[in-house]
Tab-separated table of C-alpha atoms in Angstrom:
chain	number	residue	atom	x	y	z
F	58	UNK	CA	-20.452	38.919	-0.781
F	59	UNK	CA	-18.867	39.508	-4.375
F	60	UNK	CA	-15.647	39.840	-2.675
F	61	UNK	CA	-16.156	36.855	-0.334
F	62	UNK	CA	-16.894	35.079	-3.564
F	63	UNK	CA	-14.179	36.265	-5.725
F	64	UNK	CA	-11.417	35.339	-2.967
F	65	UNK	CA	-12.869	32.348	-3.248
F	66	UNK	CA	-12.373	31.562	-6.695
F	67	UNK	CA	-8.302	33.327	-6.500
F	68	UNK	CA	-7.558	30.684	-3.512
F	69	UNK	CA	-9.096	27.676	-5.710
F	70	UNK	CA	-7.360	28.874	-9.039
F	71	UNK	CA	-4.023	28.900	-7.152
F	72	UNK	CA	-4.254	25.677	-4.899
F	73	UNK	CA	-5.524	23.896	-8.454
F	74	UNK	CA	-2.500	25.481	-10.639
F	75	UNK	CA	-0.029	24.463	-7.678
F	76	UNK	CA	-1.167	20.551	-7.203
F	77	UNK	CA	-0.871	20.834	-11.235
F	78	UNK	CA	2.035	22.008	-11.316
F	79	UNK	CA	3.636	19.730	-8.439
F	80	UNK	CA	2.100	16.960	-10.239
F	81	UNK	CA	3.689	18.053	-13.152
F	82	UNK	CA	7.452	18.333	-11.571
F	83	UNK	CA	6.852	14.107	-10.452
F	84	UNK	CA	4.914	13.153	-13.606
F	85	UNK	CA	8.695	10.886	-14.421
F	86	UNK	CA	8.570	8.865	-11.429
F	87	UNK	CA	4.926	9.083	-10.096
F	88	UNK	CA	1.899	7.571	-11.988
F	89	UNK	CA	-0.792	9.380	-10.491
F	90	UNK	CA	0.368	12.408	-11.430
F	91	UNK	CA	-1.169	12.515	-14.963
F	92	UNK	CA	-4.772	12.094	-13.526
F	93	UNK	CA	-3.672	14.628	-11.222
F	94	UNK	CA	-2.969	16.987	-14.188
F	95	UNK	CA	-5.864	15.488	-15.610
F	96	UNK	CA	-7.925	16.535	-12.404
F	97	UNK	CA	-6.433	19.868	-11.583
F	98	UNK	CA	-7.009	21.387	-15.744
F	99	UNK	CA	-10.452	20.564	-15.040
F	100	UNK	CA	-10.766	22.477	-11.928
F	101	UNK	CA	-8.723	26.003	-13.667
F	102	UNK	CA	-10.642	25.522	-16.801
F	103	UNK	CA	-14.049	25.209	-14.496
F	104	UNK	CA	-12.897	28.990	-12.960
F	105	UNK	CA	-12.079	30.587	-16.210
F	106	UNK	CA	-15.893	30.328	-17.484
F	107	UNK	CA	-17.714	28.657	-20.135
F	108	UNK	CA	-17.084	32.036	-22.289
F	109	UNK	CA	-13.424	30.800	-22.503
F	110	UNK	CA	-12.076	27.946	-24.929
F	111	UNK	CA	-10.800	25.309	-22.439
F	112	UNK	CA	-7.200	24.470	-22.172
F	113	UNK	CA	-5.307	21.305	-22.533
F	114	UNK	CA	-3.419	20.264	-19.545
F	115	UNK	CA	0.026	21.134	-21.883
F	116	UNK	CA	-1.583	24.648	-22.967
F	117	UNK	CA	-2.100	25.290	-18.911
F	118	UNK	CA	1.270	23.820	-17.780
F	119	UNK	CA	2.620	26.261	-20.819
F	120	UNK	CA	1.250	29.163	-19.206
F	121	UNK	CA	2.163	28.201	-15.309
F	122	UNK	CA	5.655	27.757	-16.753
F	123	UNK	CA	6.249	31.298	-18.749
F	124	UNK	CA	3.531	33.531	-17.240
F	125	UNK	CA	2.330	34.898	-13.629
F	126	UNK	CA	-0.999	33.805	-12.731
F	127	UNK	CA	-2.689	37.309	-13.564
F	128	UNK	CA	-2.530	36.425	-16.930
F	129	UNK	CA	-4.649	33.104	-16.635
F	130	UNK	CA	-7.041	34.873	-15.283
F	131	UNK	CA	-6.509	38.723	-14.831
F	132	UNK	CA	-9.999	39.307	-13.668
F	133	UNK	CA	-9.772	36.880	-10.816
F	134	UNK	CA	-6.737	38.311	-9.221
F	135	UNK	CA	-6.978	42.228	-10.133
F	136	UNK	CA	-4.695	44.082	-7.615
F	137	UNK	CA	-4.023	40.957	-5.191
F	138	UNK	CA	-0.021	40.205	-5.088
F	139	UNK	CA	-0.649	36.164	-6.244
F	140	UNK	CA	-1.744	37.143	-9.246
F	141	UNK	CA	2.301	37.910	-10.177
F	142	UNK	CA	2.548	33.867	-8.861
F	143	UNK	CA	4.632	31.325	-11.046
F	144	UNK	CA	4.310	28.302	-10.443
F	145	UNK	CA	6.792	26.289	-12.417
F	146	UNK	CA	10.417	27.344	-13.199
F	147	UNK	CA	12.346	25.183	-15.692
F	148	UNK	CA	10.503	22.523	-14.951
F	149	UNK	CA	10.570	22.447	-10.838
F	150	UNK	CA	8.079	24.553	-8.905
F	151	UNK	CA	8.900	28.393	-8.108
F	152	UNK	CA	10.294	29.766	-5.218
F	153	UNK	CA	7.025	32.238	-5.233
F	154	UNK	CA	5.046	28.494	-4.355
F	155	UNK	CA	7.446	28.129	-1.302
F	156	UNK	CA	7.079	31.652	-0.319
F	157	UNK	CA	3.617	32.418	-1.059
F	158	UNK	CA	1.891	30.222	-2.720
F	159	UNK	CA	1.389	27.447	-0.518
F	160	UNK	CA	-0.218	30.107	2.283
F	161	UNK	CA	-3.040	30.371	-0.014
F	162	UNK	CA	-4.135	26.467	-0.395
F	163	UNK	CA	-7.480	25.877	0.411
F	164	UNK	CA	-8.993	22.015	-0.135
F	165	UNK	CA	-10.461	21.530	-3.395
F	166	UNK	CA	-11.489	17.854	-3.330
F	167	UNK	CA	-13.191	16.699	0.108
F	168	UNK	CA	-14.239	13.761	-0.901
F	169	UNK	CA	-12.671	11.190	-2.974
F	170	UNK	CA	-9.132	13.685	-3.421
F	171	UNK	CA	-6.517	11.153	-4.763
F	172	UNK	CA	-3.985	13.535	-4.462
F	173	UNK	CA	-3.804	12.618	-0.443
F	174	UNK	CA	-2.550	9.320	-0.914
F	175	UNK	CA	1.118	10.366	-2.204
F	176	UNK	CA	0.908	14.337	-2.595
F	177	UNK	CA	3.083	16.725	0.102
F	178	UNK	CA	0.313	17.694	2.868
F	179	UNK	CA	0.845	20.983	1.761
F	180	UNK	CA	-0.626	21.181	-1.578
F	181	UNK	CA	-3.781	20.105	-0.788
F	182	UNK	CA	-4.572	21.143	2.966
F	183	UNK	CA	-5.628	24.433	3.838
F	184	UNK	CA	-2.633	26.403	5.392
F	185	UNK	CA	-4.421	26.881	9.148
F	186	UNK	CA	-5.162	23.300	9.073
F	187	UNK	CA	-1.531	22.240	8.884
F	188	UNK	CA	-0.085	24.687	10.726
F	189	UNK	CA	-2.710	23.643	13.891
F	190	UNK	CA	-1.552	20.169	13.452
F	191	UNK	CA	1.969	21.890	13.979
F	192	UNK	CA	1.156	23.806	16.670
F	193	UNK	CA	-0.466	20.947	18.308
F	194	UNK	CA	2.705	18.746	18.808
F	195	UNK	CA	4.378	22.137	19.943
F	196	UNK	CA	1.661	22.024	22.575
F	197	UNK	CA	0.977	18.813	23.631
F	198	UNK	CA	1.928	18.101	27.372
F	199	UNK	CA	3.198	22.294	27.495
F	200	UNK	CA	3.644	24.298	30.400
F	201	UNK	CA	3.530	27.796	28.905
F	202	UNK	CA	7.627	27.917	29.461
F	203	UNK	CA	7.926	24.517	27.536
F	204	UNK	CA	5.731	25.890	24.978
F	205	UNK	CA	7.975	29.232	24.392
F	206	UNK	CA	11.373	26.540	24.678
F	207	UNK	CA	10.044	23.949	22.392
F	208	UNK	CA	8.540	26.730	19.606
F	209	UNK	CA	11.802	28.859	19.615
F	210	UNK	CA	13.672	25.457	19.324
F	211	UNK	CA	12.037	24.791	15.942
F	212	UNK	CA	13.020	28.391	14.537
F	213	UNK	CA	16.177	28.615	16.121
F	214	UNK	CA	17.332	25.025	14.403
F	215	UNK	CA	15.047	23.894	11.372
F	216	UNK	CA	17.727	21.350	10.173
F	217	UNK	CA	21.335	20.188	11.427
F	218	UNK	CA	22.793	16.729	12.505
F	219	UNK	CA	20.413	14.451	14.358
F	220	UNK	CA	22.526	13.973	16.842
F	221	UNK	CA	22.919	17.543	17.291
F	222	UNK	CA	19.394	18.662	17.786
F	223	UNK	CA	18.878	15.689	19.637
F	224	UNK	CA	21.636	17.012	21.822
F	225	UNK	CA	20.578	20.216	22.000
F	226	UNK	CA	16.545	19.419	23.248
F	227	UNK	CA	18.486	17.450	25.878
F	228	UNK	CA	20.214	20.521	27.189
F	229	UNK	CA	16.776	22.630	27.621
F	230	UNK	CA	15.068	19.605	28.817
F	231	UNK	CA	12.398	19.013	25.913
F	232	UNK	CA	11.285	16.288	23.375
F	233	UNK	CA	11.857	17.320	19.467
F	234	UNK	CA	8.862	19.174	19.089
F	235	UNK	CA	8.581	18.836	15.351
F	236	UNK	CA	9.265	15.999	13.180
F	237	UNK	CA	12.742	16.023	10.982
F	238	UNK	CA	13.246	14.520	7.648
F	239	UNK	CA	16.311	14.177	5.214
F	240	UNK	CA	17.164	17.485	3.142
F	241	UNK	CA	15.445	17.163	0.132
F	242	UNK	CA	17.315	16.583	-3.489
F	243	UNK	CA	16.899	20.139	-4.343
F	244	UNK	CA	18.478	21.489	-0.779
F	245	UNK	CA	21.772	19.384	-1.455
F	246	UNK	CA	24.843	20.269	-3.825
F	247	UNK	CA	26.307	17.314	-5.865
F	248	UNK	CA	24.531	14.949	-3.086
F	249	UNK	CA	27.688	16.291	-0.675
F	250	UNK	CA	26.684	19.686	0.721
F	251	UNK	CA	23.910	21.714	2.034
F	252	UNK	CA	23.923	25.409	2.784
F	253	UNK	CA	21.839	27.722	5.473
F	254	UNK	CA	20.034	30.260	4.973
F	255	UNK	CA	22.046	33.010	6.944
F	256	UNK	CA	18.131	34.246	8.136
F	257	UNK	CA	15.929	31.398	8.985
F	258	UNK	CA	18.911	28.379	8.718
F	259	UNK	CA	16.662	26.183	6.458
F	260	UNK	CA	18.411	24.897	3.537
F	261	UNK	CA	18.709	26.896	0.875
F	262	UNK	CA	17.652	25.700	-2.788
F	263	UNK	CA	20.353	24.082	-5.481
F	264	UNK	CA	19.879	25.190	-9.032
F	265	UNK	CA	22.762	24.195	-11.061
F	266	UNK	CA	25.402	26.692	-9.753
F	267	UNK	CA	23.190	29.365	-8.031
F	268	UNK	CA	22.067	28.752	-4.628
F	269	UNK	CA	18.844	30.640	-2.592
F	270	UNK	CA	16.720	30.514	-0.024
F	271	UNK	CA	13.113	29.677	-1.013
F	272	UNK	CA	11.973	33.392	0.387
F	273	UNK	CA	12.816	35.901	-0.981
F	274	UNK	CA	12.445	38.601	1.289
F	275	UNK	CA	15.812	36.593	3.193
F	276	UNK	CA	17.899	38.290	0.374
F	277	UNK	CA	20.195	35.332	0.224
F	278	UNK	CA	21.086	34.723	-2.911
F	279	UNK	CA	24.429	33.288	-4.351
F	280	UNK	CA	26.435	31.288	-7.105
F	281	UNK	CA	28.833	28.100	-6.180
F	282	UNK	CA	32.713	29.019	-6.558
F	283	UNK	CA	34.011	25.720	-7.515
F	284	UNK	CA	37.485	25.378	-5.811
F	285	UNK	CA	40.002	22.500	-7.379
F	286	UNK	CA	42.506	21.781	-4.207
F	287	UNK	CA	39.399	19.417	-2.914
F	288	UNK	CA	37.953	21.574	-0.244
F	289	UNK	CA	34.172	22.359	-0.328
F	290	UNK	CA	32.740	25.025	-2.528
F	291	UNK	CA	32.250	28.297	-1.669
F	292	UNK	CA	29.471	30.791	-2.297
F	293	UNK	CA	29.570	34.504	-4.144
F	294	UNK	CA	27.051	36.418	-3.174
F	295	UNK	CA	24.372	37.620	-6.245
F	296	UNK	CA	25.096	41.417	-5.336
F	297	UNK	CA	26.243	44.101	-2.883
F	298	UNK	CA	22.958	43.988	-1.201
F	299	UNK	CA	22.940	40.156	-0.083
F	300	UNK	CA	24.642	39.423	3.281
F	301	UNK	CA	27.706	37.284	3.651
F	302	UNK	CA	27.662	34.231	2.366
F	303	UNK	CA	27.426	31.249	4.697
F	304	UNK	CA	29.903	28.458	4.901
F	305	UNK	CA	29.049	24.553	3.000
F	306	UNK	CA	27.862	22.174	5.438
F	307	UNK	CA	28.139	17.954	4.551
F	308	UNK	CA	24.961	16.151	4.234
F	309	UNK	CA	25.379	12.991	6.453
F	310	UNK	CA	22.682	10.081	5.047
F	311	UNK	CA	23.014	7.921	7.438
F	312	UNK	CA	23.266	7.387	11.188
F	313	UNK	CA	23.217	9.083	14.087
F	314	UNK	CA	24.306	12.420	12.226
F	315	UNK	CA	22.341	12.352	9.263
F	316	UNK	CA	21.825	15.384	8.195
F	317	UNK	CA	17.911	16.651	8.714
F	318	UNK	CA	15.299	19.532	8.410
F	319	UNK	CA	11.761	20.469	9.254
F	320	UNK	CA	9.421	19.830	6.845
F	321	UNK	CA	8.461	22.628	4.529
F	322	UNK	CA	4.948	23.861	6.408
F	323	UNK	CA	7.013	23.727	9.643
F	324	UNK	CA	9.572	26.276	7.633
F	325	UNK	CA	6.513	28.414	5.811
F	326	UNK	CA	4.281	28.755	8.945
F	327	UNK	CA	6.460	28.764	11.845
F	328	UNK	CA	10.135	29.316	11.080
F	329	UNK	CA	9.279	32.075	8.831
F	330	UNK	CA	7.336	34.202	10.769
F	331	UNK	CA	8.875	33.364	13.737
F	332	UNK	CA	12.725	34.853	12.770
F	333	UNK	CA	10.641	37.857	12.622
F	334	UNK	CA	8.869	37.392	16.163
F	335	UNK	CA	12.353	36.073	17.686
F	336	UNK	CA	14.156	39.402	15.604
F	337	UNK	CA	10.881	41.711	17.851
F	338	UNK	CA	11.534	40.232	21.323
F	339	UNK	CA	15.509	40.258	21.265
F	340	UNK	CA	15.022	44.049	20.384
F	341	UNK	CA	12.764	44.917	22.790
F	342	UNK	CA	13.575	42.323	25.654
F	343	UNK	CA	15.586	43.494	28.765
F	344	UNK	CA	15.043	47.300	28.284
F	345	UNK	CA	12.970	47.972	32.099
F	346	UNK	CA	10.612	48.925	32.215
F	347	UNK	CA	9.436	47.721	29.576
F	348	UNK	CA	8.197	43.781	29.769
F	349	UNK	CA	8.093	41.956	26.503
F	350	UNK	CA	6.223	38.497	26.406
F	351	UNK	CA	6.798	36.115	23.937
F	352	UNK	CA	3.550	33.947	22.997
F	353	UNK	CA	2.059	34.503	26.259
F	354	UNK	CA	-0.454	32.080	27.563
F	355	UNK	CA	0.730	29.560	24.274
F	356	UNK	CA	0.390	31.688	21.852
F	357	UNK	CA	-2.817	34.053	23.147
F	358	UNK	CA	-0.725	36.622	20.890
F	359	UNK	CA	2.347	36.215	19.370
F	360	UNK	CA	4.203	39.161	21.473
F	361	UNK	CA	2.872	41.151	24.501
F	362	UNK	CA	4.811	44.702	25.033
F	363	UNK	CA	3.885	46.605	29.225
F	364	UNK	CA	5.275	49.136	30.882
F	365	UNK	CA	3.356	49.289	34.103
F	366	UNK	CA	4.774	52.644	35.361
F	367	UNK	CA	2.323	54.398	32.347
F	368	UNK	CA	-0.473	51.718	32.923
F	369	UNK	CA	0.460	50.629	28.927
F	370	UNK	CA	-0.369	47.318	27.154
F	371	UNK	CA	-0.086	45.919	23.306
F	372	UNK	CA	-0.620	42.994	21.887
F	373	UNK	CA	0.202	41.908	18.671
F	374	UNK	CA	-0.100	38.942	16.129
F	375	UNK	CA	2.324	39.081	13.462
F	376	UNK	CA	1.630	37.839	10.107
F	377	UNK	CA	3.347	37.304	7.088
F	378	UNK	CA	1.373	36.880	3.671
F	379	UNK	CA	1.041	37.702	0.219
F	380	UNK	CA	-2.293	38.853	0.173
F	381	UNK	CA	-4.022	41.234	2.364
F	382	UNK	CA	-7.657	39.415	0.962
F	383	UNK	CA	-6.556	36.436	1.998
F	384	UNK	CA	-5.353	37.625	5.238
F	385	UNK	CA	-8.330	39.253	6.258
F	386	UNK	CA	-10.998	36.589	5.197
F	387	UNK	CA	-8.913	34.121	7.167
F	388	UNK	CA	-9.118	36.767	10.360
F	389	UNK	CA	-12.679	36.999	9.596
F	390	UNK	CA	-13.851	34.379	9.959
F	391	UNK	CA	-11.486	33.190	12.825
F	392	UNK	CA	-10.649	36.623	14.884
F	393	UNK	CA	-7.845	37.239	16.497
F	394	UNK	CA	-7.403	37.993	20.573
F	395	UNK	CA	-4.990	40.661	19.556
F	396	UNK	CA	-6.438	43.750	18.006
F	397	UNK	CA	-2.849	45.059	16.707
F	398	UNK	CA	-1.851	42.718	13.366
F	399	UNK	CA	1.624	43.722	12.825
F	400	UNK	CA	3.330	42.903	9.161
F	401	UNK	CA	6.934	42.469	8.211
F	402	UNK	CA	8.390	45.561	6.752
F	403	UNK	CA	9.126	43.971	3.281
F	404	UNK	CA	5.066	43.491	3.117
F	405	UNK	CA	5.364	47.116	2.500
F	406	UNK	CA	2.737	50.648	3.324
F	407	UNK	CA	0.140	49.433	0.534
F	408	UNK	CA	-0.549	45.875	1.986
F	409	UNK	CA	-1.065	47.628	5.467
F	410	UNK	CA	-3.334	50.238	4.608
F	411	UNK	CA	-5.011	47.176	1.947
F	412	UNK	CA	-5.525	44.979	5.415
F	413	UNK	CA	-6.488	48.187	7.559
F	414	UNK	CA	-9.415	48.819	4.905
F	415	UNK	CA	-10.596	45.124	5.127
F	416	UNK	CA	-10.289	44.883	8.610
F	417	UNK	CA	-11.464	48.549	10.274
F	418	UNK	CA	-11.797	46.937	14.126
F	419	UNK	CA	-7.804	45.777	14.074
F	420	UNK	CA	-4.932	48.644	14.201
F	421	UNK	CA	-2.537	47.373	11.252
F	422	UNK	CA	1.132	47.907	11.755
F	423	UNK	CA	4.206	47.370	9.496
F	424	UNK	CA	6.822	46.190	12.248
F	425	UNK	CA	8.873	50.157	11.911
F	426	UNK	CA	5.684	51.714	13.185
F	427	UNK	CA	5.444	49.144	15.776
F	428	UNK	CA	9.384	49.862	16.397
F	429	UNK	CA	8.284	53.603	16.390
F	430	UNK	CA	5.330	52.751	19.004
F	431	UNK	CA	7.478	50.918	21.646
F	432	UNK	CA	10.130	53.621	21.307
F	433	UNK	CA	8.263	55.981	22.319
F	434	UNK	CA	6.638	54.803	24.826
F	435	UNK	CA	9.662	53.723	26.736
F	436	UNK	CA	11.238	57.040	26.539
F	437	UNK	CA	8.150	58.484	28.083
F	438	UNK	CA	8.049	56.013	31.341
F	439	UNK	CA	12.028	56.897	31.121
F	440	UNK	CA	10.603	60.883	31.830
F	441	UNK	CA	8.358	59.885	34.749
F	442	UNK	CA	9.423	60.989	37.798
């Protein structure tokens, strides 16, 4: 129960310090946002005890700007991962919001939120709530093969020309499952050119002359080479380690080939994870007899790995979060149909074991033991006689 209770209070403390600090990055243009400030200093100063002096809404917007959450409130987060969250970076929020933090939103305000009237859906609905809603449109009207076309659509193109994707769902035969909006300002370079992540192909972020992709764990990370003949700029990769740079794209505004993207939760909670689901079934797919299944039964698990021959079956659900607490409340108290949860490698050997503690009836995987798993067991049906 003390742990139930102290998860609790980490998920409000960051979903309050995030809506402040979005607020915080419109307060220019948007008039609500000082009551939202207002609001949301309240609700962090509520968590941190009456044995602490209360903060002023500058002190707090201070701190989310220089310091990681853990030092707010270092015995509310411990060990957990969002504790080394910053929210605001020169005044615009952090990539760690985009990558992490907005997984762990939970609703603070059920009744009588103002923040729903012009705040992103995102900072103030609970992750699984959007990503259902999501889901849902995938769904709606599906056969289980237009479920797998229109899902791997939406991670195989999260932004492009209009006239493109609308091209493109033509050709397979399906409706744009998701909805597509303009880039937004800080995706576009100069107002004249957008660049792709070289992982998930959602726009990477603009920050003077450096240029990334919102998560991290994409290791795409660059600087704009300015070139003077009039052709578009170029990228330089950050380091040896980052992959090859991809090439500037126009942004069309208007028209037919306006230039579009998913919307954010779309990226977070589907594109995301699902390069790394996509990345799993194109390894794996093809190789008899082995029979990989991608979201079988729309989405029963996320993949399904048989080999008949040895009478072998595993499912898995892959997930992809900060913090294994989080995880395994949210599994908790909505269980999964798959008793294999399978993390990305970068989640590294101490968040598995973490979630395996937490969650004793689920085998927890990082996605090289999974690799390891499916290896060998196709080179033993490859024995039988």
């Amino acid at each position: 129960m003390l742990d139930a209770v102290l998860s609790r209070r980490r998920a409000i403390l960051v979903s309050a310090a995030i809506r402040m600090g979005y607020a915080w990055t419109v307060r220019r243009d948007e008039p609500r946002a000082w009551r939202e400030i207002m609001s949301m200093a309240g609700v962090v100063n509520s968590l941190l005890g009456p044995d602490r002096e209360a903060l002023t809404p500058s002190e707090l917007v201070d701190q989310l700007s220089r310091y990681p959450l853990r030092r707010l409130a270092p015995e509310v987060f411990q060990d957990d991962p969002l504790g080394w969250l910053t929210v605001l970076e020169w005044d615009e929020l952090s990539d760690d919001v985009y990558s992490d933090g907005c997984s762990a939103i939970v609703e603070l305000l059920e009744k009588g939120d103002r923040g729903r009237g012009w705040m992103p859906s995102w900072t103030w609905l609970q992750q699984e709530i959007v990503q259902n809603d999501a889901f849902l449109k995938i769904k709606t009207g599906a056969s289980d093969e237009d479920y797998v076309a229109r899902r791997r659509f939406v991670i195989d193109t999260p932004a492009g020309p209009l006239e493109e994707i609308a091209d493109q769902c033509c050709a397979l035969g399906i409706q744009p499952p998701v909805r597509y909006v303009p880039l937004p300002p800080d995706r576009v370079h100069q107002g004249r050119h957008w660049w792709p992540c070289p992982v998930c192909r959602w726009p990477m972020r603009v920050s003077g002359v450096a240029v990334r992709c919102s998560y991290p764990a994409h290791n795409a990370r660059y600087a704009i080479r300015s070139l003077e003949d009039g052709r578009g700029p170029k990228l330089r990769p950050a380091d040896d380690t980052v992959r090859r740079q991809p090439a500037a794209r126009r942004v069309q505004f208007e028209g037919d080939r306006r230039t579009v993207c998913v919307e954010l939760p779309v990226w977070r909670y589907i594109v995301v994870p699902g390069v790394e689901e996509l990345a799993l079934y194109k390894k794996w797919h093809g190789r008899a007899p082995l029979e990989v299944s991608l979201w079988p039964h729309q989405d029963a698990y996320d993949l399904k790995f048989a080999i008949e021959p040895l009478g072998w079956m595993l499912a898995i659900d892959l997930k992809d979060v900060a913090s294994a607490s989080a995880l395994a409340d949210e599994i908790s108290r909505k269980p999964l149909a798959a008793k294999t949860v399978v993390l990305p490698d970068h989640r590294g050997k101490a968040q598995a074991q973490e979630l395996q503690d937490l969650l004793p009836d689920y085998t927890v995987l990082l996605v090289e033991d999974l690799n390891k798993i499916v290896k060998k067991k196709l080179a033993e049906a490859r024995r039988e006689p």
